[in-house]
Coordinates of C-alpha atoms in Angstrom, one line a residue:
X22 CA 88.3 152.4 70.0
X23 CA 88.3 150.9 66.5
X24 CA 87.5 147.1 67.4
X25 CA 84.7 149.0 69.1
X26 CA 83.7 151.1 66.2
X27 CA 83.6 147.9 63.7
X28 CA 81.3 145.5 66.2
X29 CA 79.3 148.8 66.4
X30 CA 78.5 148.2 62.6
X31 CA 78.4 144.8 62.4
X32 CA 76.1 144.3 64.8
X33 CA 74.4 147.2 62.7
X34 CA 74.6 144.5 59.7
X35 CA 73.0 141.9 61.4
X36 CA 69.9 143.8 62.5
X37 CA 69.5 144.9 58.6
X38 CA 68.0 141.9 55.8
X39 CA 67.6 142.3 52.8
X40 CA 64.6 142.0 50.9
X41 CA 63.2 141.7 47.1
X42 CA 59.6 141.8 46.2
X43 CA 58.7 141.1 42.7
X44 CA 55.7 143.0 41.4
X45 CA 53.1 142.6 38.6
X46 CA 54.2 143.7 35.8
X47 CA 57.4 141.3 37.0
X48 CA 60.3 144.0 37.9
X49 CA 61.2 143.8 41.5
X50 CA 61.8 146.0 44.4
X51 CA 65.0 144.9 46.9
X52 CA 65.0 147.3 49.6
X53 CA 67.5 146.7 53.2
X54 CA 64.8 146.6 56.4
X55 CA 65.2 145.7 60.3
X56 CA 64.9 142.4 61.8
X57 CA 62.2 143.4 63.5
X58 CA 60.4 145.5 60.8
X59 CA 56.9 144.7 60.4
X60 CA 55.2 144.0 57.6
X61 CA 53.1 146.8 57.8
X62 CA 56.4 148.7 57.5
X63 CA 57.3 146.5 54.3
X64 CA 54.1 147.0 52.7
X65 CA 54.2 150.5 52.9
X66 CA 57.3 150.3 51.2
X67 CA 56.0 148.8 48.2
X68 CA 52.9 150.7 48.0
X69 CA 54.6 154.2 47.9
X70 CA 57.1 152.5 45.5
X71 CA 53.9 152.6 42.7
X72 CA 52.0 155.1 44.0
X73 CA 49.4 153.6 45.2
X74 CA 46.6 154.7 47.3
X75 CA 44.1 152.0 47.3
X76 CA 46.3 149.4 48.7
X77 CA 43.9 147.7 50.4
X78 CA 43.3 145.4 47.5
X79 CA 46.7 143.7 47.8
X80 CA 48.9 141.8 50.1
X81 CA 52.7 140.1 50.1
X82 CA 52.9 136.0 50.0
X83 CA 55.7 134.0 50.3
X84 CA 56.6 130.9 49.9
X85 CA 58.6 128.3 53.1
X86 CA 60.7 125.6 52.3
X87 CA 58.4 123.8 52.6
X88 CA 56.9 125.1 49.8
X89 CA 53.6 126.1 51.4
X90 CA 52.0 129.4 50.2
X91 CA 51.6 132.2 53.1
X92 CA 50.3 135.9 53.4
X93 CA 52.5 137.8 54.9
X94 CA 51.1 139.6 58.2
X95 CA 51.1 143.0 58.5
X96 CA 50.6 143.0 62.7
X97 CA 53.7 141.0 63.4
X98 CA 57.1 140.4 62.4
X99 CA 58.5 139.4 59.3
X100 CA 61.4 137.4 60.1
X101 CA 59.4 135.8 62.6
X102 CA 56.9 134.2 60.3
X103 CA 59.9 133.5 57.2
X104 CA 61.4 130.0 58.8
X105 CA 64.7 130.8 55.8
X106 CA 67.2 132.1 55.7
X107 CA 67.8 136.0 54.9
X108 CA 67.8 137.7 52.1
X109 CA 64.3 137.1 51.4
X110 CA 61.9 137.1 48.5
X111 CA 58.2 137.3 48.1
X112 CA 54.8 138.7 45.7
X113 CA 53.2 141.3 45.6
X114 CA 49.3 140.1 44.8
X115 CA 45.7 141.3 44.9
X116 CA 44.8 139.4 47.7
X117 CA 41.2 141.2 47.2
X118 CA 39.8 141.4 44.0
X119 CA 37.2 144.2 43.4
X120 CA 33.5 143.1 43.8
X121 CA 33.1 146.4 40.3
X122 CA 36.7 147.4 39.4
X123 CA 34.9 149.6 37.9
X124 CA 34.1 151.5 40.9
X125 CA 37.9 151.7 41.8
X126 CA 38.8 155.6 41.7
X127 CA 42.6 155.4 40.5
X128 CA 43.7 153.8 37.0
X129 CA 46.3 152.7 38.8
X130 CA 44.7 150.5 40.8
X131 CA 42.7 148.9 38.1
X132 CA 45.7 148.6 36.0
X133 CA 47.3 146.2 39.3
X134 CA 45.1 144.2 38.4
X135 CA 44.3 143.9 35.3
X136 CA 48.0 142.5 35.5
X137 CA 47.2 139.8 38.7
X138 CA 43.6 139.1 36.5
X139 CA 45.2 138.6 33.1
X140 CA 47.6 136.0 35.0
X141 CA 45.1 134.2 36.1
X142 CA 44.2 134.0 32.3
X143 CA 47.1 132.4 31.1
X144 CA 47.6 130.1 34.2
X145 CA 44.1 128.4 33.9
X146 CA 42.3 129.7 37.1
X147 CA 40.4 132.1 35.4
X148 CA 37.6 129.3 32.4
X149 CA 35.8 131.4 30.1
X150 CA 33.8 130.4 26.8
X151 CA 35.7 130.5 24.3
X152 CA 34.1 134.1 22.8
X153 CA 35.0 135.5 26.0
X154 CA 38.3 134.2 26.1
X155 CA 38.5 135.6 22.0
X156 CA 37.7 139.3 23.4
X157 CA 39.8 139.1 26.7
X158 CA 43.1 138.1 25.2
X159 CA 42.0 141.2 22.3
X160 CA 41.5 143.7 24.7
X161 CA 45.1 142.4 26.2
X162 CA 46.6 142.7 22.8
X163 CA 44.7 146.3 21.9
X164 CA 46.1 147.8 26.2
X165 CA 49.5 146.4 25.3
X166 CA 50.6 147.3 21.7
X167 CA 47.7 149.3 20.3
X168 CA 45.2 149.4 17.0
X169 CA 46.4 147.0 14.3
X170 CA 49.1 147.8 12.2
X171 CA 49.7 145.7 9.2
X172 CA 53.2 146.8 9.1
X173 CA 54.3 146.0 12.0
X174 CA 51.7 142.5 12.7
X175 CA 52.1 139.8 9.9
X176 CA 50.2 137.2 9.4
X177 CA 49.5 135.2 12.4
X178 CA 51.2 137.7 14.8
X179 CA 49.1 136.3 17.3
X180 CA 50.7 132.5 17.6
X181 CA 53.3 134.5 19.6
X182 CA 52.2 135.7 22.1
X183 CA 50.8 133.3 24.9
X184 CA 47.2 134.1 26.4
X185 CA 46.0 131.0 27.5
X186 CA 47.7 127.3 28.6
X187 CA 46.7 125.8 25.7
X188 CA 44.7 127.1 22.7
X189 CA 44.5 126.9 18.4
X190 CA 44.7 128.4 15.2
X191 CA 40.8 128.8 15.2
X192 CA 41.0 131.0 18.4
X193 CA 43.8 133.2 17.3
X194 CA 42.4 134.1 13.8
X195 CA 39.3 134.9 16.5
X196 CA 41.7 137.1 19.3
X197 CA 43.3 138.8 15.6
X198 CA 39.8 139.4 13.7
X199 CA 38.6 141.3 16.7
X200 CA 41.7 143.6 17.8
X201 CA 41.3 144.1 14.0
X202 CA 37.8 145.2 14.1
X203 CA 36.7 146.0 16.6
X204 CA 39.2 147.6 18.7
X205 CA 39.8 150.2 16.9
X206 CA 41.5 153.2 18.7
X207 CA 41.4 152.2 22.0
X208 CA 43.0 153.1 25.1
X209 CA 45.2 151.2 26.9
X210 CA 43.1 152.4 30.2
X211 CA 39.6 152.0 28.0
X212 CA 41.3 148.2 27.3
X213 CA 41.9 147.3 30.1
X214 CA 38.8 148.7 32.6
X215 CA 36.9 146.7 29.3
X216 CA 38.8 143.5 30.4
X217 CA 38.2 143.3 33.5
X218 CA 34.3 144.2 33.2
X219 CA 34.2 141.1 31.3
X220 CA 36.6 139.0 33.1
X221 CA 33.8 140.0 36.6
X222 CA 31.6 138.6 35.0
X223 CA 32.8 134.7 34.9
X224 CA 32.4 132.4 37.8
X225 CA 35.9 132.1 37.4
X226 CA 36.5 135.6 39.0
X227 CA 39.2 135.6 41.9
X228 CA 39.3 132.1 42.2
X229 CA 42.6 131.5 44.0
X230 CA 42.1 127.7 44.1
X231 CA 43.1 125.3 46.8
X232 CA 43.8 122.0 45.7
X233 CA 42.4 119.0 48.1
X234 CA 39.8 116.3 48.5
X235 CA 36.6 115.1 49.6
X236 CA 35.5 112.6 51.5
X237 CA 35.5 110.0 48.5
X238 CA 39.0 111.0 47.4
X239 CA 38.2 112.4 44.5
X240 CA 40.2 116.0 43.4
X241 CA 38.9 119.3 44.5
X242 CA 39.8 122.8 44.5
X243 CA 38.4 125.1 47.4
X244 CA 38.1 128.7 46.6
X245 CA 37.0 132.3 47.9
X246 CA 35.7 134.8 45.1
X247 CA 34.1 138.7 45.8
X248 CA 30.2 136.7 45.8
X249 CA 32.1 133.1 48.4
X250 CA 33.1 130.3 48.7
X251 CA 33.2 127.4 45.5
X252 CA 34.4 124.3 44.8
X253 CA 35.4 122.9 41.8
X254 CA 35.8 119.4 40.7
X255 CA 36.3 117.8 38.1
X256 CA 35.0 120.4 34.3
X257 CA 31.9 121.4 37.4
X258 CA 31.1 124.1 40.2
X259 CA 30.0 121.2 42.3
X260 CA 29.1 123.9 45.7
X261 CA 28.3 127.2 45.8
X262 CA 27.6 129.4 49.2
X263 CA 27.0 132.5 49.7
X264 CA 29.1 134.7 52.3
X265 CA 25.8 135.3 53.4
X266 CA 25.2 132.0 54.1
X267 CA 28.8 130.7 55.6
X268 CA 28.0 130.7 59.2
X269 CA 31.7 129.5 60.8
X270 CA 34.4 127.9 59.3
X271 CA 36.7 125.1 61.0
X272 CA 40.0 123.0 60.3
X273 CA 42.1 120.6 62.8
X274 CA 45.0 119.0 61.3
X275 CA 44.1 118.2 57.7
X276 CA 40.8 118.6 57.4
X277 CA 38.7 121.8 56.6
X278 CA 34.7 122.1 57.5
X279 CA 32.7 124.4 55.7
X280 CA 29.4 125.4 58.2
X281 CA 26.3 126.8 55.8
X282 CA 22.9 127.9 56.7
X283 CA 20.9 128.3 53.2
X284 CA 17.2 127.9 52.0
X285 CA 14.0 127.1 54.2
X286 CA 17.1 126.3 57.4
X287 CA 18.7 124.0 56.1
X288 CA 22.6 123.7 57.3
X289 CA 25.0 121.7 55.8
X290 CA 28.4 121.2 56.1
X291 CA 31.1 120.1 54.0
X292 CA 33.9 118.8 54.3
X293 CA 37.8 118.7 52.5
X294 CA 41.3 116.9 53.1
X295 CA 44.1 119.1 52.3
X296 CA 47.6 117.6 51.4
X297 CA 48.7 118.8 54.3
X298 CA 48.4 120.5 58.1
X299 CA 49.9 123.8 56.6
X300 CA 48.1 123.7 53.8
X301 CA 44.6 123.8 55.6
X302 CA 45.6 126.4 58.2
X303 CA 46.4 128.5 54.8
X304 CA 42.6 127.5 54.0
X305 CA 41.2 128.1 56.9
X306 CA 43.3 132.0 57.0
X307 CA 42.6 132.4 53.8
X308 CA 38.1 131.7 53.8
X309 CA 38.8 133.6 57.2
X310 CA 40.2 136.9 55.6
X311 CA 37.9 136.5 52.7
X312 CA 34.8 136.0 55.1
X313 CA 35.5 139.1 56.8
X314 CA 36.8 141.0 54.1
X315 CA 33.3 141.0 51.4
X316 CA 30.6 140.2 54.5
X317 CA 31.4 143.3 57.1
X318 CA 30.0 146.4 57.5
X319 CA 33.0 147.8 59.3
X320 CA 36.3 146.6 60.6
X321 CA 35.8 147.2 64.1
X322 CA 32.8 144.4 63.7
X323 CA 35.6 141.6 63.2
X324 CA 36.1 139.4 66.0
X325 CA 38.8 136.8 66.4
X326 CA 37.7 132.9 65.6
X327 CA 39.1 130.2 66.9
X328 CA 39.5 126.3 65.2
X329 CA 38.1 124.5 67.6
X330 CA 36.1 123.3 70.0
X331 CA 36.0 124.8 73.6
X332 CA 37.9 123.7 76.2
X333 CA 40.5 121.7 73.6
X334 CA 43.7 123.4 72.1
X335 CA 43.4 124.9 68.7
X336 CA 44.6 127.6 66.2
X337 CA 43.1 131.5 66.7
X338 CA 42.8 134.3 64.3
X339 CA 42.1 137.4 63.7
X340 CA 41.7 139.5 60.3
X341 CA 43.3 143.0 61.1
X342 CA 42.7 145.0 58.1
X343 CA 39.2 147.3 56.3
X344 CA 36.6 145.5 54.9
X345 CA 35.4 145.8 51.1
X346 CA 33.2 148.6 51.5
X347 CA 35.5 150.8 54.0
X348 CA 37.6 150.5 51.3
X349 CA 35.5 151.6 48.9
X350 CA 34.5 155.0 50.7
X351 CA 37.4 155.5 51.8
X352 CA 38.7 155.6 47.4
X353 CA 35.5 157.5 47.1
X354 CA 37.7 160.4 49.7
X355 CA 40.9 160.7 47.1
X356 CA 41.5 163.3 45.6
X357 CA 45.3 163.4 43.4
X358 CA 46.7 164.0 40.3
X359 CA 46.3 160.4 38.6
X360 CA 49.9 159.2 38.9
X361 CA 51.7 158.2 36.1
X362 CA 51.8 154.5 35.0
X363 CA 54.6 153.7 33.1
X364 CA 52.9 150.5 30.8
X365 CA 55.8 148.0 29.0
X366 CA 54.9 147.1 25.7
X367 CA 54.3 143.5 25.2
X368 CA 56.8 141.3 23.5
X369 CA 56.4 137.8 23.3
X370 CA 55.2 135.9 25.9
X371 CA 55.3 138.8 28.8
X372 CA 52.0 137.9 29.1
X373 CA 52.8 134.4 29.8
X374 CA 55.7 134.4 32.0
X375 CA 55.8 130.8 32.3
X376 CA 57.2 127.8 30.4
X377 CA 54.8 127.4 27.0
X378 CA 52.8 125.1 27.4
X379 CA 50.6 125.4 23.7
X380 CA 51.8 124.3 20.8
X381 CA 52.7 127.8 19.7
X382 CA 56.4 128.4 21.1
X383 CA 58.6 131.6 21.1
X384 CA 62.3 132.1 20.1
X385 CA 63.4 131.8 23.4
X386 CA 66.1 129.8 24.4
X387 CA 64.8 126.8 26.6
X388 CA 67.8 127.8 30.1
X389 CA 65.6 130.7 29.5
X390 CA 62.5 129.0 30.0
X391 CA 63.4 127.5 33.2
X392 CA 64.5 131.0 34.3
X393 CA 62.2 132.9 34.0
X394 CA 59.7 129.4 34.9
X395 CA 61.8 129.3 37.8
X396 CA 61.7 133.0 38.7
X397 CA 57.7 133.8 38.3
X398 CA 56.7 130.9 40.1
X399 CA 57.6 132.3 43.4
X400 CA 60.4 130.4 44.6
X401 CA 58.2 127.0 44.0
X402 CA 60.5 124.2 42.2
X403 CA 59.9 123.7 38.3
X404 CA 56.9 121.4 37.8
X405 CA 58.3 118.5 36.1
X406 CA 60.7 118.6 38.8
X407 CA 58.6 119.7 41.8
X408 CA 56.8 116.7 43.8
X409 CA 54.0 119.2 45.4
X410 CA 52.0 119.8 42.2
X411 CA 49.7 118.0 40.7
X412 CA 50.6 116.4 37.3
X413 CA 50.3 118.7 34.5
X414 CA 47.3 117.0 31.9
X415 CA 47.9 116.0 28.1
X416 CA 45.0 118.5 26.3
X417 CA 43.8 118.8 23.1
X418 CA 43.6 121.7 22.2
X419 CA 40.1 121.7 19.8
X420 CA 38.5 123.9 18.6
X421 CA 36.4 125.1 21.9
X422 CA 38.6 126.4 24.7
X423 CA 36.2 126.0 27.0
X424 CA 32.1 125.9 27.3
X425 CA 30.3 128.7 28.8
X426 CA 29.6 128.7 32.9
X427 CA 27.1 127.7 34.3
X428 CA 24.7 128.4 37.8
X429 CA 24.5 126.3 40.5
X430 CA 21.2 125.7 42.1
X431 CA 20.3 124.1 45.7
X432 CA 17.4 122.4 46.1
X433 CA 16.4 118.7 48.4
X434 CA 18.9 117.0 50.0
X435 CA 22.3 118.4 47.4
X436 CA 23.2 121.1 45.1
X437 CA 23.1 120.4 41.6
X438 CA 26.4 120.4 40.1
X439 CA 27.3 123.3 37.3
X440 CA 28.9 122.9 34.6
X441 CA 31.9 125.3 33.8
X442 CA 33.9 123.8 31.4
X443 CA 34.4 121.0 29.0
X444 CA 37.8 120.5 29.9
X445 CA 38.9 119.2 34.2
X446 CA 40.1 122.8 35.7
X447 CA 43.4 122.0 36.2
X448 CA 45.2 125.3 37.5
X449 CA 48.4 123.1 38.0
X450 CA 50.1 124.7 34.8
X451 CA 51.5 127.3 37.2
X452 CA 52.4 127.6 40.8
X453 CA 49.3 126.5 43.7
X454 CA 48.5 128.8 46.8
X455 CA 49.7 124.6 48.2
X456 CA 51.4 122.2 47.6
X457 CA 49.6 119.2 46.2
X458 CA 50.9 116.3 47.3
X459 CA 49.6 113.5 45.1
X460 CA 51.0 110.6 47.8
X461 CA 51.2 112.3 51.0
X462 CA 46.9 113.1 50.6
X463 CA 46.1 110.5 54.0
X464 CA 41.5 110.2 53.5
X465 CA 40.1 110.6 56.8
X466 CA 36.3 109.7 57.3
X467 CA 34.3 112.7 57.3
X468 CA 31.1 112.9 59.2
X469 CA 28.2 115.5 57.7
X470 CA 24.9 117.0 59.9
X471 CA 22.5 116.8 58.7
X472 CA 22.6 114.3 55.3
X473 CA 25.0 117.1 53.4
X474 CA 27.4 116.4 50.8
X475 CA 30.2 117.2 49.1
X476 CA 30.1 114.8 46.3
X477 CA 29.1 115.1 42.1
X478 CA 26.5 113.7 40.9
X479 CA 26.9 109.7 39.5
X480 CA 26.7 111.0 36.2
X481 CA 30.2 112.5 35.5
X482 CA 31.0 114.0 31.8
X483 CA 33.0 112.1 29.6
X484 CA 36.1 114.7 29.8
X485 CA 35.9 113.7 33.9
X486 CA 36.1 110.1 33.2
X487 CA 39.1 110.6 31.5
X488 CA 41.1 112.6 33.2
X489 CA 39.8 109.8 35.9
X490 CA 41.4 107.1 34.2
X491 CA 45.2 108.9 33.2
X492 CA 45.3 109.6 36.9
X493 CA 44.9 105.9 37.3
X494 CA 47.9 105.1 35.3
X495 CA 50.0 107.0 38.0
X496 CA 49.6 103.4 39.7
X497 CA 48.9 99.6 39.5
X498 CA 44.4 99.5 40.0
X499 CA 44.0 99.6 43.0
X500 CA 41.2 100.3 45.3
X501 CA 42.6 103.7 45.1
X502 CA 42.8 103.9 41.9
X503 CA 39.1 102.2 41.1
X504 CA 37.9 104.4 43.7
X505 CA 39.1 107.7 41.4
X506 CA 36.6 106.0 38.4
X507 CA 33.5 105.6 40.8
X508 CA 34.3 101.2 40.3
X509 CA 34.2 99.9 44.0
X510 CA 33.3 101.5 46.8
X511 CA 35.1 104.3 50.1
X512 CA 36.8 102.1 52.3
X513 CA 38.5 103.7 55.3
X514 CA 41.9 103.0 55.7
X515 CA 42.7 101.7 58.5
X516 CA 44.9 103.4 59.5
X517 CA 43.1 107.1 60.0
X518 CA 40.3 104.9 61.8
X519 CA 43.1 104.4 64.4
X520 CA 44.1 108.3 63.7
X521 CA 39.7 109.1 64.7
X522 CA 40.2 106.5 67.3
X523 CA 43.8 108.1 68.8
X524 CA 41.6 111.5 68.6
X525 CA 38.3 111.1 70.2
X526 CA 40.2 109.4 73.2
X527 CA 42.3 112.6 73.6
X528 CA 40.1 115.2 73.1
X529 CA 38.0 112.5 76.4
X530 CA 41.1 112.5 78.5
X531 CA 41.3 116.7 77.8
X532 CA 37.3 116.9 78.9
X533 CA 38.2 114.8 82.2
X534 CA 41.3 117.0 83.0
X535 CA 39.3 120.6 82.5
X536 CA 36.1 119.3 84.3
X537 CA 39.0 117.8 87.5
X538 CA 41.1 121.3 87.1
X539 CA 37.1 123.2 87.7
X540 CA 35.5 120.7 90.5
X541 CA 39.8 121.8 92.4
X542 CA 39.6 125.3 91.8
X543 CA 36.0 125.4 93.3
X544 CA 36.2 123.6 96.1
X545 CA 39.4 125.7 97.2
X546 CA 37.7 128.7 96.8
X547 CA 34.0 127.2 98.9
X548 CA 37.0 126.2 101.7
X549 CA 38.5 129.9 101.9
X550 CA 34.9 131.7 102.0
X551 CA 33.8 128.9 104.4
X552 CA 37.1 130.0 106.8
X553 CA 37.1 133.6 106.2
X554 CA 34.9 135.5 108.3
X555 CA 31.9 135.7 105.6
X556 CA 29.2 136.4 107.6
X557 CA 26.9 135.0 104.4
X558 CA 23.5 132.3 105.7
X559 CA 25.0 129.3 103.7
X560 CA 27.9 130.2 105.2
X561 CA 27.4 130.1 108.7
X562 CA 25.5 126.7 108.0
X563 CA 28.2 125.0 106.5
X564 CA 29.9 126.1 109.4
X565 CA 27.4 124.6 112.1
X566 CA 28.5 121.2 110.9
X567 CA 30.1 118.5 112.1
X568 CA 32.0 117.4 109.2
X569 CA 32.8 121.2 108.7
X570 CA 33.5 121.9 112.7
X571 CA 36.2 118.3 112.5
X572 CA 37.9 118.6 108.7
X573 CA 38.4 122.0 110.4
X574 CA 40.5 121.0 113.7
X575 CA 42.2 117.8 112.3
X576 CA 43.5 119.3 108.6
X577 CA 43.3 122.9 107.9
X578 CA 43.4 124.2 111.8
X579 CA 46.6 122.0 111.4
X580 CA 48.0 122.3 107.9
X581 CA 47.7 127.0 108.4
X582 CA 50.5 126.5 111.4
X583 CA 52.7 124.3 109.7
X584 CA 52.2 126.5 106.7
X585 CA 52.7 130.0 108.8
X586 CA 56.0 128.3 111.1
X587 CA 57.1 127.5 106.8
X588 CA 56.6 131.3 106.0
X589 CA 58.1 132.2 109.3
X590 CA 61.7 130.8 108.7
X591 CA 61.8 132.0 106.0
X592 CA 61.2 135.5 106.1
X593 CA 64.4 135.0 109.1
X594 CA 66.4 132.9 106.6
X595 CA 65.6 135.8 104.7
X596 CA 66.1 138.6 106.9
X597 CA 69.4 137.2 108.0
X598 CA 71.2 136.6 104.4

């Protein structure tokens, strides 16, 4: 009896596993779940813990053993999605950025979005000009430490906090000036709302960058925002497509295609290459989900999409959540007392839970820096040791933090690139959504229909050329290095040509096999119809032909008798048994 009870308890423990979710304020929520529990169960537990009702903007992100990030799918089992063994570690993040944060019904939702956008600002995903950067940082100070107090805030107090990947003393003085004079008596909720409204007007609001390369081998970042699909390269936004213009997203191995219709029925296809097939599939799924969330009117309009053409093997995926319009309508119906929000007071480096990259450093020991860095990197290795991250570029700290955003105008054969910043867009100071391995990305020759291109203007800014020169120092100046500087024409590697040829032959073979299979099925169907007693004029004419008569008596009838004999023998054998 005792052994029976012990074995049952062991089996119950085997059916359970521990799960830790890191929240947006860097606290952790730990729970025990059943091994067959789906993602929706864990997400509901977290939302209940946070007292969050407007939960459709959020998601759970995890990292697999290959350092590839994924969004947890709520309709599937958690253990089947995680490739590692328990205990599991995940992170709560904003998955769909609200198009207008002011429309959010509850303050708790705005606070969580505020924490996410603040994190984006520090990690370099949110670009802005110097004046906007100072104002955003001042809003953060006001929200988390309150009004300026000379007794508590000595001269240079802003230098204790890190709001951006890098900044100058001039910017710190401007932040302190705004905090002292312009934000007096603002409550935390007001400062957070003002912060979000200011951030929402920036072109990189909601950007979750996916590192890729274009057909020329130039690094680029692809992202999906509430307004549409964008491509950032160097210090420019070289492409922007509204969600209404995007008609199809497709991927094959490492190749990602974006199909779009623009003005005057001009069709374009943009082609980019992800570091790995898994990264490309993650990019495709993020695009499908974002397009469904922001573009569709109802979730019932969501359709299952395929990554490949007819008759060819590919991935199928369907977004299973609500769309933005439904989320806002549901939020308007919320009627309850506002939940209590526990805001943690700001301490040095709280707004930037990572290693300090600027000239301002805290008194935190280096060992503690590394521990905090690894915990916030959501399971990734630190940037200094990881080969799955882009190199951290050393950029001087000038007076100008970032320049004003530009507006892309589409006309003619190519889109005009919009200058985003004086510095290269490089969110590599934090963990990227997908791993970047500079030496493993293989360039495949891209094919563009209707003459659409996806390269930037030839006249690069001086900063972009300087950064490209710095990148070229990592390896001897060969064709790849000169191609980054635009000194040689891009040539497809022989290995890529062989892969393209093998891919083409495999497609032809698949088409041939599918065609032969269809013909065989049609032939069997025709034989069954003609041998049946179905009285149709066409079948009567076929039965009267000499060829059919010969086939019927010489082949069909003997084959039918042979099958009948075998079935009778099998039946008698089973009955005797």
